[in-house]
PDB file of C-alpha atoms in Angstrom:
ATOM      1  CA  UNK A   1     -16.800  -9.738  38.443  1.00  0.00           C
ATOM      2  CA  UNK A   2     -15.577 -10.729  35.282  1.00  0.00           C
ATOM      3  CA  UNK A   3     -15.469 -14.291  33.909  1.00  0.00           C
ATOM      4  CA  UNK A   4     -11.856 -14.784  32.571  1.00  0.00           C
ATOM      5  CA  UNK A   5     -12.006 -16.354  29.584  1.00  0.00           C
ATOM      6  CA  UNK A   6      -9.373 -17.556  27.044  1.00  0.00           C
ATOM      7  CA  UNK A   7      -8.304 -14.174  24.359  1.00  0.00           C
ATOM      8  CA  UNK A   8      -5.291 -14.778  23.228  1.00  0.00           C
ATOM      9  CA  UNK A   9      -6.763 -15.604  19.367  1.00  0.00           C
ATOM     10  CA  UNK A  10      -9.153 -12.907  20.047  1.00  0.00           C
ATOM     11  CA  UNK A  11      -8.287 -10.106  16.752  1.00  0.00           C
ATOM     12  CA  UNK A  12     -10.256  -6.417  18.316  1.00  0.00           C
ATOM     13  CA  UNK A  13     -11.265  -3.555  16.151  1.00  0.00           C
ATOM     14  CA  UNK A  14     -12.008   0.180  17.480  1.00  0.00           C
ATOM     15  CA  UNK A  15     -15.713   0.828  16.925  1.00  0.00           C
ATOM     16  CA  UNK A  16     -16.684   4.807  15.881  1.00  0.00           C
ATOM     17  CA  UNK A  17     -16.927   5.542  19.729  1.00  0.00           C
ATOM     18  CA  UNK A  18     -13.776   3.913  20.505  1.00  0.00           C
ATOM     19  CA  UNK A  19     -12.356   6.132  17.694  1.00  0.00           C
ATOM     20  CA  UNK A  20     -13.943   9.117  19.005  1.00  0.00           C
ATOM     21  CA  UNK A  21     -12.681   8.639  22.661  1.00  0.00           C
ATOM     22  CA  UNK A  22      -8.643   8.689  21.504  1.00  0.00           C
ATOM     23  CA  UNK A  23      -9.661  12.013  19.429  1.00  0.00           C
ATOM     24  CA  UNK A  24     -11.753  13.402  22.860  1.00  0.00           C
ATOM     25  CA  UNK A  25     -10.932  11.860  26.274  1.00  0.00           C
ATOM     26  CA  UNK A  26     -14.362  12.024  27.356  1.00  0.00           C
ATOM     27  CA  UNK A  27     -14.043   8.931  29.483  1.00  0.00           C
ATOM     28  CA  UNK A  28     -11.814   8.683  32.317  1.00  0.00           C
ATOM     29  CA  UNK A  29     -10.232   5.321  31.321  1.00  0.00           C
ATOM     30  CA  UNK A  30      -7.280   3.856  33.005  1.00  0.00           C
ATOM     31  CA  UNK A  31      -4.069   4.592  31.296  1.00  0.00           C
ATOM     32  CA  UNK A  32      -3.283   0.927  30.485  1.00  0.00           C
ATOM     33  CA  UNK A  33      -7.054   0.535  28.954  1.00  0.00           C
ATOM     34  CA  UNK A  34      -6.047   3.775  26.853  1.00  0.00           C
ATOM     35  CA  UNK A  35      -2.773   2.187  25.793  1.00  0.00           C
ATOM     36  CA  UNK A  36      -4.672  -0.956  24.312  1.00  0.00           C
ATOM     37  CA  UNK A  37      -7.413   0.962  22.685  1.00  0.00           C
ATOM     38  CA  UNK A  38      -4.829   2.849  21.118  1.00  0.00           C
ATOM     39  CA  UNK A  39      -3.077   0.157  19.835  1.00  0.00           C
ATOM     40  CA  UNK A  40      -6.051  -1.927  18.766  1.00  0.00           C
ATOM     41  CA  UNK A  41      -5.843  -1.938  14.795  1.00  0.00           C
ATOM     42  CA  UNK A  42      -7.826  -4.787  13.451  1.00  0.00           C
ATOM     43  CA  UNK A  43      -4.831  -6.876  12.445  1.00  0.00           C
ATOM     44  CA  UNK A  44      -3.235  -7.967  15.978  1.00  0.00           C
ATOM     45  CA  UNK A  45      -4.494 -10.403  18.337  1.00  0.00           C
ATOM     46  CA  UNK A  46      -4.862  -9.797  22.231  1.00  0.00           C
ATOM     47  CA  UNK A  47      -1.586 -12.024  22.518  1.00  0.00           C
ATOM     48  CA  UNK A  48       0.415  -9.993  20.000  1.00  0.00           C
ATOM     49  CA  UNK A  49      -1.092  -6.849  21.557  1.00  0.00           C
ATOM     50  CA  UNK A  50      -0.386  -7.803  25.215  1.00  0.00           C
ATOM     51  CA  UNK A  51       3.731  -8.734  23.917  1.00  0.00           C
ATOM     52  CA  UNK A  52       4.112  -5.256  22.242  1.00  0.00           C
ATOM     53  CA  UNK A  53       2.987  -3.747  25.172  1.00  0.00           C
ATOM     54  CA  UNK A  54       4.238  -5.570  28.249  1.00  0.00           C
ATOM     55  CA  UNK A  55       7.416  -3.295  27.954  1.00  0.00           C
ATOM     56  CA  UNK A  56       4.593  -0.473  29.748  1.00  0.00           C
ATOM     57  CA  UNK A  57       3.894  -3.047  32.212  1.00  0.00           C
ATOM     58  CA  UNK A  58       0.639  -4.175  30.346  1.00  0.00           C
ATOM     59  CA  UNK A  59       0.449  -8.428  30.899  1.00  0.00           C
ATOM     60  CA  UNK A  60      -1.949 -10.917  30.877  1.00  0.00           C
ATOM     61  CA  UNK A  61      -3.317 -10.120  34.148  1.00  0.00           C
ATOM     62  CA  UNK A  62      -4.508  -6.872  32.120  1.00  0.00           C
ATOM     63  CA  UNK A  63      -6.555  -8.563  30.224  1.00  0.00           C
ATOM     64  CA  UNK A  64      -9.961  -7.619  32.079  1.00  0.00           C
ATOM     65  CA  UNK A  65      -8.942  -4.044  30.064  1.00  0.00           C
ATOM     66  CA  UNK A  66      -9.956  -5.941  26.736  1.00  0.00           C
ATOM     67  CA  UNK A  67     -13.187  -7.018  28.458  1.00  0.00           C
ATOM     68  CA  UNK A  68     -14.256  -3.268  30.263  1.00  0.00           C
ATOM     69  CA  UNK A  69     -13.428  -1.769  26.652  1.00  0.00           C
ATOM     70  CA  UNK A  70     -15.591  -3.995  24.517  1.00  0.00           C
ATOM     71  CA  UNK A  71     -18.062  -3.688  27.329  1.00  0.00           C
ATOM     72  CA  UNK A  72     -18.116  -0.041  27.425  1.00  0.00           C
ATOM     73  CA  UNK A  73     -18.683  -0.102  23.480  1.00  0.00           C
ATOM     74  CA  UNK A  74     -15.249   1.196  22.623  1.00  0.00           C
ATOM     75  CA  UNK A  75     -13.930  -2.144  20.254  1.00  0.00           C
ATOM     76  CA  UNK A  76     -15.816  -4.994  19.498  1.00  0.00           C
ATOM     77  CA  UNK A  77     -14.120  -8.249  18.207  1.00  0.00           C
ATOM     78  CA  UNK A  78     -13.804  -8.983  14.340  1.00  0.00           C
ATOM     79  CA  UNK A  79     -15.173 -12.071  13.593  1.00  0.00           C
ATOM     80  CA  UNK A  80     -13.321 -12.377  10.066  1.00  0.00           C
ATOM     81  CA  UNK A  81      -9.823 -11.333  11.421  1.00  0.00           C
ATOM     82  CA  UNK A  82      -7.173 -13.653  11.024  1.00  0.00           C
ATOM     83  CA  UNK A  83      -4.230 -12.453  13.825  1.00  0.00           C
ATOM     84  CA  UNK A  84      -1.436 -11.830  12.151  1.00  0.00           C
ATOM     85  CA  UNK A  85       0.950 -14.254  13.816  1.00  0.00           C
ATOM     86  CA  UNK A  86      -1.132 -17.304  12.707  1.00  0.00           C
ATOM     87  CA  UNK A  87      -1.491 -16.376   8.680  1.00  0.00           C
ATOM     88  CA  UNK A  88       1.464 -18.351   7.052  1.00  0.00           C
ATOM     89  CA  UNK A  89       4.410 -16.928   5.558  1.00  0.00           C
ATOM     90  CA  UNK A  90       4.370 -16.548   1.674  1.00  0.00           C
ATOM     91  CA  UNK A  91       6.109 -18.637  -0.427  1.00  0.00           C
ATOM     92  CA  UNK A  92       7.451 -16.867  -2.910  1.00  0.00           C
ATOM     93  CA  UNK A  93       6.197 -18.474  -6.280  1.00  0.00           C
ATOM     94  CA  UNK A  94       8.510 -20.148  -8.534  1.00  0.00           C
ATOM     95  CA  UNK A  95       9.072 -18.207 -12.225  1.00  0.00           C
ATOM     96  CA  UNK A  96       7.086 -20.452 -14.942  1.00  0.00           C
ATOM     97  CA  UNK A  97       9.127 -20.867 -18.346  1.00  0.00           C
ATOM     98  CA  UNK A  98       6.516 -18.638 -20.136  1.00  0.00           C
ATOM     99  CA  UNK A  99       7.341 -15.720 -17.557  1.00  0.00           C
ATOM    100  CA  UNK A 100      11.178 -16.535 -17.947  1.00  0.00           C
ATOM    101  CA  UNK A 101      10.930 -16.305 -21.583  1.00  0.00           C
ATOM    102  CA  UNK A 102       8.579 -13.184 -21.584  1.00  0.00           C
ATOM    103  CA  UNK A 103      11.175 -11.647 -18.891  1.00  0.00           C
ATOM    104  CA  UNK A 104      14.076 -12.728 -21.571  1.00  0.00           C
ATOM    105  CA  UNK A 105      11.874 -10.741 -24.679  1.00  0.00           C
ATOM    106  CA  UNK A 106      10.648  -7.543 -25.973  1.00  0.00           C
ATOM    107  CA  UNK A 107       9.105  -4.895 -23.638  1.00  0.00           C
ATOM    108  CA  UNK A 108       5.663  -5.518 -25.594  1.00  0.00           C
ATOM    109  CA  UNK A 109       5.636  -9.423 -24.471  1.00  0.00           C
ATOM    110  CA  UNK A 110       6.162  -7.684 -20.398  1.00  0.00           C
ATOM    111  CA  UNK A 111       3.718  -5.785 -21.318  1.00  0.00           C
ATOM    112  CA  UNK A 112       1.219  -8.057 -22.789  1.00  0.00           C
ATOM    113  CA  UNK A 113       1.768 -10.295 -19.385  1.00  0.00           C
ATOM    114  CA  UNK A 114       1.267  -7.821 -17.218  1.00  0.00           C
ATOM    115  CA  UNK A 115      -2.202  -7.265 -18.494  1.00  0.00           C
ATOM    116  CA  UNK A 116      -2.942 -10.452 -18.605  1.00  0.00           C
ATOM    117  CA  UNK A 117      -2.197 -10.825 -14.850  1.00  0.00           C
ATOM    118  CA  UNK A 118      -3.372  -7.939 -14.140  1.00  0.00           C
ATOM    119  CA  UNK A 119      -6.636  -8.666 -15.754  1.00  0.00           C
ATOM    120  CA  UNK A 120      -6.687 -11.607 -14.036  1.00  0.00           C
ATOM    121  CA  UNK A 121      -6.456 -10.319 -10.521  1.00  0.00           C
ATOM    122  CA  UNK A 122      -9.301  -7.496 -10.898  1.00  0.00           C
ATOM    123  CA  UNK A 123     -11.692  -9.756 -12.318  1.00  0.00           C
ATOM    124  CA  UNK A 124     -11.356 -12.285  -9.987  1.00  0.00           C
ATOM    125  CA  UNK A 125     -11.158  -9.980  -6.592  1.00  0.00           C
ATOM    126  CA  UNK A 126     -12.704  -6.824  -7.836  1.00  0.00           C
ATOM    127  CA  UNK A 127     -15.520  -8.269 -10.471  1.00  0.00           C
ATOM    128  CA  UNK A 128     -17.523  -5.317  -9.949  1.00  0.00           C
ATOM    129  CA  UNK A 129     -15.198  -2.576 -10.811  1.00  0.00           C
ATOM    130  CA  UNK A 130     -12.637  -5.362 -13.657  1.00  0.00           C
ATOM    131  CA  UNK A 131     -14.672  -3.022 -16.499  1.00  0.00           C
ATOM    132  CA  UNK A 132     -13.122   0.343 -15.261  1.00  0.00           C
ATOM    133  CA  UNK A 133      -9.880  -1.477 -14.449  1.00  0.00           C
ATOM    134  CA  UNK A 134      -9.603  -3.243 -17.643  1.00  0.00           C
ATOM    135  CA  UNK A 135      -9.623   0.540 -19.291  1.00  0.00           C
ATOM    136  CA  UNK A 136      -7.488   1.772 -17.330  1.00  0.00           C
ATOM    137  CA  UNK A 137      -4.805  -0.907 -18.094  1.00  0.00           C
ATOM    138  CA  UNK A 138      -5.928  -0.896 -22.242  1.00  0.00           C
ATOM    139  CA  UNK A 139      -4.608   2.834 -21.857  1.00  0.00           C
ATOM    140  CA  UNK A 140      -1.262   2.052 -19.975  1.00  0.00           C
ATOM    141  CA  UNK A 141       1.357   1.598 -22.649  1.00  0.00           C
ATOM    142  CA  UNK A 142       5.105   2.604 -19.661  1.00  0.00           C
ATOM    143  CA  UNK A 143       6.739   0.528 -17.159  1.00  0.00           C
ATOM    144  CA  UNK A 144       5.738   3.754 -14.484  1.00  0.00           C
ATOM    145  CA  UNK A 145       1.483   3.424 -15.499  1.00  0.00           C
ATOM    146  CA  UNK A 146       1.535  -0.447 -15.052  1.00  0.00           C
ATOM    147  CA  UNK A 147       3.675  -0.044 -11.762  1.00  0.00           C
ATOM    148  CA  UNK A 148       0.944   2.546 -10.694  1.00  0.00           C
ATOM    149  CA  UNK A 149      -2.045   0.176 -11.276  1.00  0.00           C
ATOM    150  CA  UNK A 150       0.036  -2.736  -9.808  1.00  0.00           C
ATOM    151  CA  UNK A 151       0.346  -0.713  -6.249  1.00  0.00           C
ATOM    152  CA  UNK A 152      -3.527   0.486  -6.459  1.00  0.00           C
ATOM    153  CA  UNK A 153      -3.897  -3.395  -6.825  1.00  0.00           C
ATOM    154  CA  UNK A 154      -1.932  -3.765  -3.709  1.00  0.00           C
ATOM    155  CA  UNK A 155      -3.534  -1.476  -1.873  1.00  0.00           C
ATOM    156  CA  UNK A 156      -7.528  -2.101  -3.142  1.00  0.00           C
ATOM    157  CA  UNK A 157      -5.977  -5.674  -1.789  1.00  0.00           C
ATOM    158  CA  UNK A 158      -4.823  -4.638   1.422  1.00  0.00           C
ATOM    159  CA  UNK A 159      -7.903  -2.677   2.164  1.00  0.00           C
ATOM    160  CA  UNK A 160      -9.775  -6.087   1.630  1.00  0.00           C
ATOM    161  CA  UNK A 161      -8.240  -7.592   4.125  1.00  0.00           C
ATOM    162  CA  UNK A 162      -6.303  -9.877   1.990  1.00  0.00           C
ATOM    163  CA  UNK A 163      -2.960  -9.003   2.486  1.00  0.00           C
ATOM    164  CA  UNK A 164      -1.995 -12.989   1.458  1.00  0.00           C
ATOM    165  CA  UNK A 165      -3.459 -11.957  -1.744  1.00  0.00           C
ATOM    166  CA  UNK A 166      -1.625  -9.084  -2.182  1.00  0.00           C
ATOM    167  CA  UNK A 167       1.959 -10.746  -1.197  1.00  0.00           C
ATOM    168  CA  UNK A 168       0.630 -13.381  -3.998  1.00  0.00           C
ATOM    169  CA  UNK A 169      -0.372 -11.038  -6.497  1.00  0.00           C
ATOM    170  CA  UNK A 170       3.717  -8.730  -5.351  1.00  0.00           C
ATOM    171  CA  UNK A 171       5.543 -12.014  -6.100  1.00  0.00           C
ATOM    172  CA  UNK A 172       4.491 -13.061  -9.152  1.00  0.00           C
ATOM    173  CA  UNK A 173       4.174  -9.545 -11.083  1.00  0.00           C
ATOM    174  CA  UNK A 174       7.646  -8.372  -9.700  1.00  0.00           C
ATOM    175  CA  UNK A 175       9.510 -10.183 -12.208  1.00  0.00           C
ATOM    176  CA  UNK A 176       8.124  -8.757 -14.784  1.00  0.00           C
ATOM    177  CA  UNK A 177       8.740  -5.538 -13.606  1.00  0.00           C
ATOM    178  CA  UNK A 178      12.351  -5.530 -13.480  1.00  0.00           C
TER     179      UNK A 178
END
């Protein structure tokens, strides 16, 4: 038998056999067990898995499903992963006067402050590719090309697993873009 232990905080990930196991069957898992492997993203903790699922009767009684999965090699827990429900909201930044008087100017002094923040971002999250960035955003000269490297930003962000970062970096370059 199981030891029950406390899983609530507990953020899962699929591992390449839990993957494969949605895609083929192979196992005969218990449809509940299937349910939570399916939802198991790498984002949600147990507790905000077990909510969005106790509408298909999943509860915290189910929780031994967390344990046969992760024993059976199907998700293993992310040791990183902050659940979503416990990162803080962000606060929208206030507008500085230098971005209020660059958003009241010419289209060149936008410009000039989106590459500056823009610089800014790659070099500190993404030192080793700022180079290829940097000429990428030296050859942007429309409001659509610097929207385009502000999403791929966004996303490299997101697919960092610093989604804080990339609400940071939304907020404070979205004035600018209007």
């Amino acid at each position: 038998m199981l030891k029950e232990i406390q899983m609530d905080g507990l953020v899962f990930t699929k591992t390449p056999a839990g993957v494969e196991e949605i895609q083929l069957r192979r196992l005969r898992l218990h449809p509940r067990a299937r349910s939570l492997l399916i939802m198991i993203d790498g984002c949600r903790s147990v507790f905000d898995l077990v909510s969005t699922l106790s509408g298909v009767g999943i509860g915290y009684e189910d929780q031994q499903h967390f344990q046969h999965l992760q024993i059976a090699g199907l998700i293993e827990q992310k040791a990183d992963a902050i659940p979503v429900s416990m990162v803080p909201p962000v606060m929208e930044a206030p507008i500085s006067e230098a971005v209020a008087t660059t958003l009241m100017g010419d289209e060149d002094a936008r410009f000039q402050a989106l590459q500056k923040l823009y610089a800014e971002v790659a070099r500190e999250h993404f030192p080793q590719r700022a180079r290829a960035f940097q000429k990428q955003l030296n050859k942007a000269d429309c409001l659509r090309e610097y929207i385009r490297l502000g999403n791929e930003i966004i996303v490299a962000l997101n697919q960092t697993q610093r989604a804080e970062h990339a609400a940071a970096f939304k907020a404070r370059v979205k004035p600018l873009l209007r």
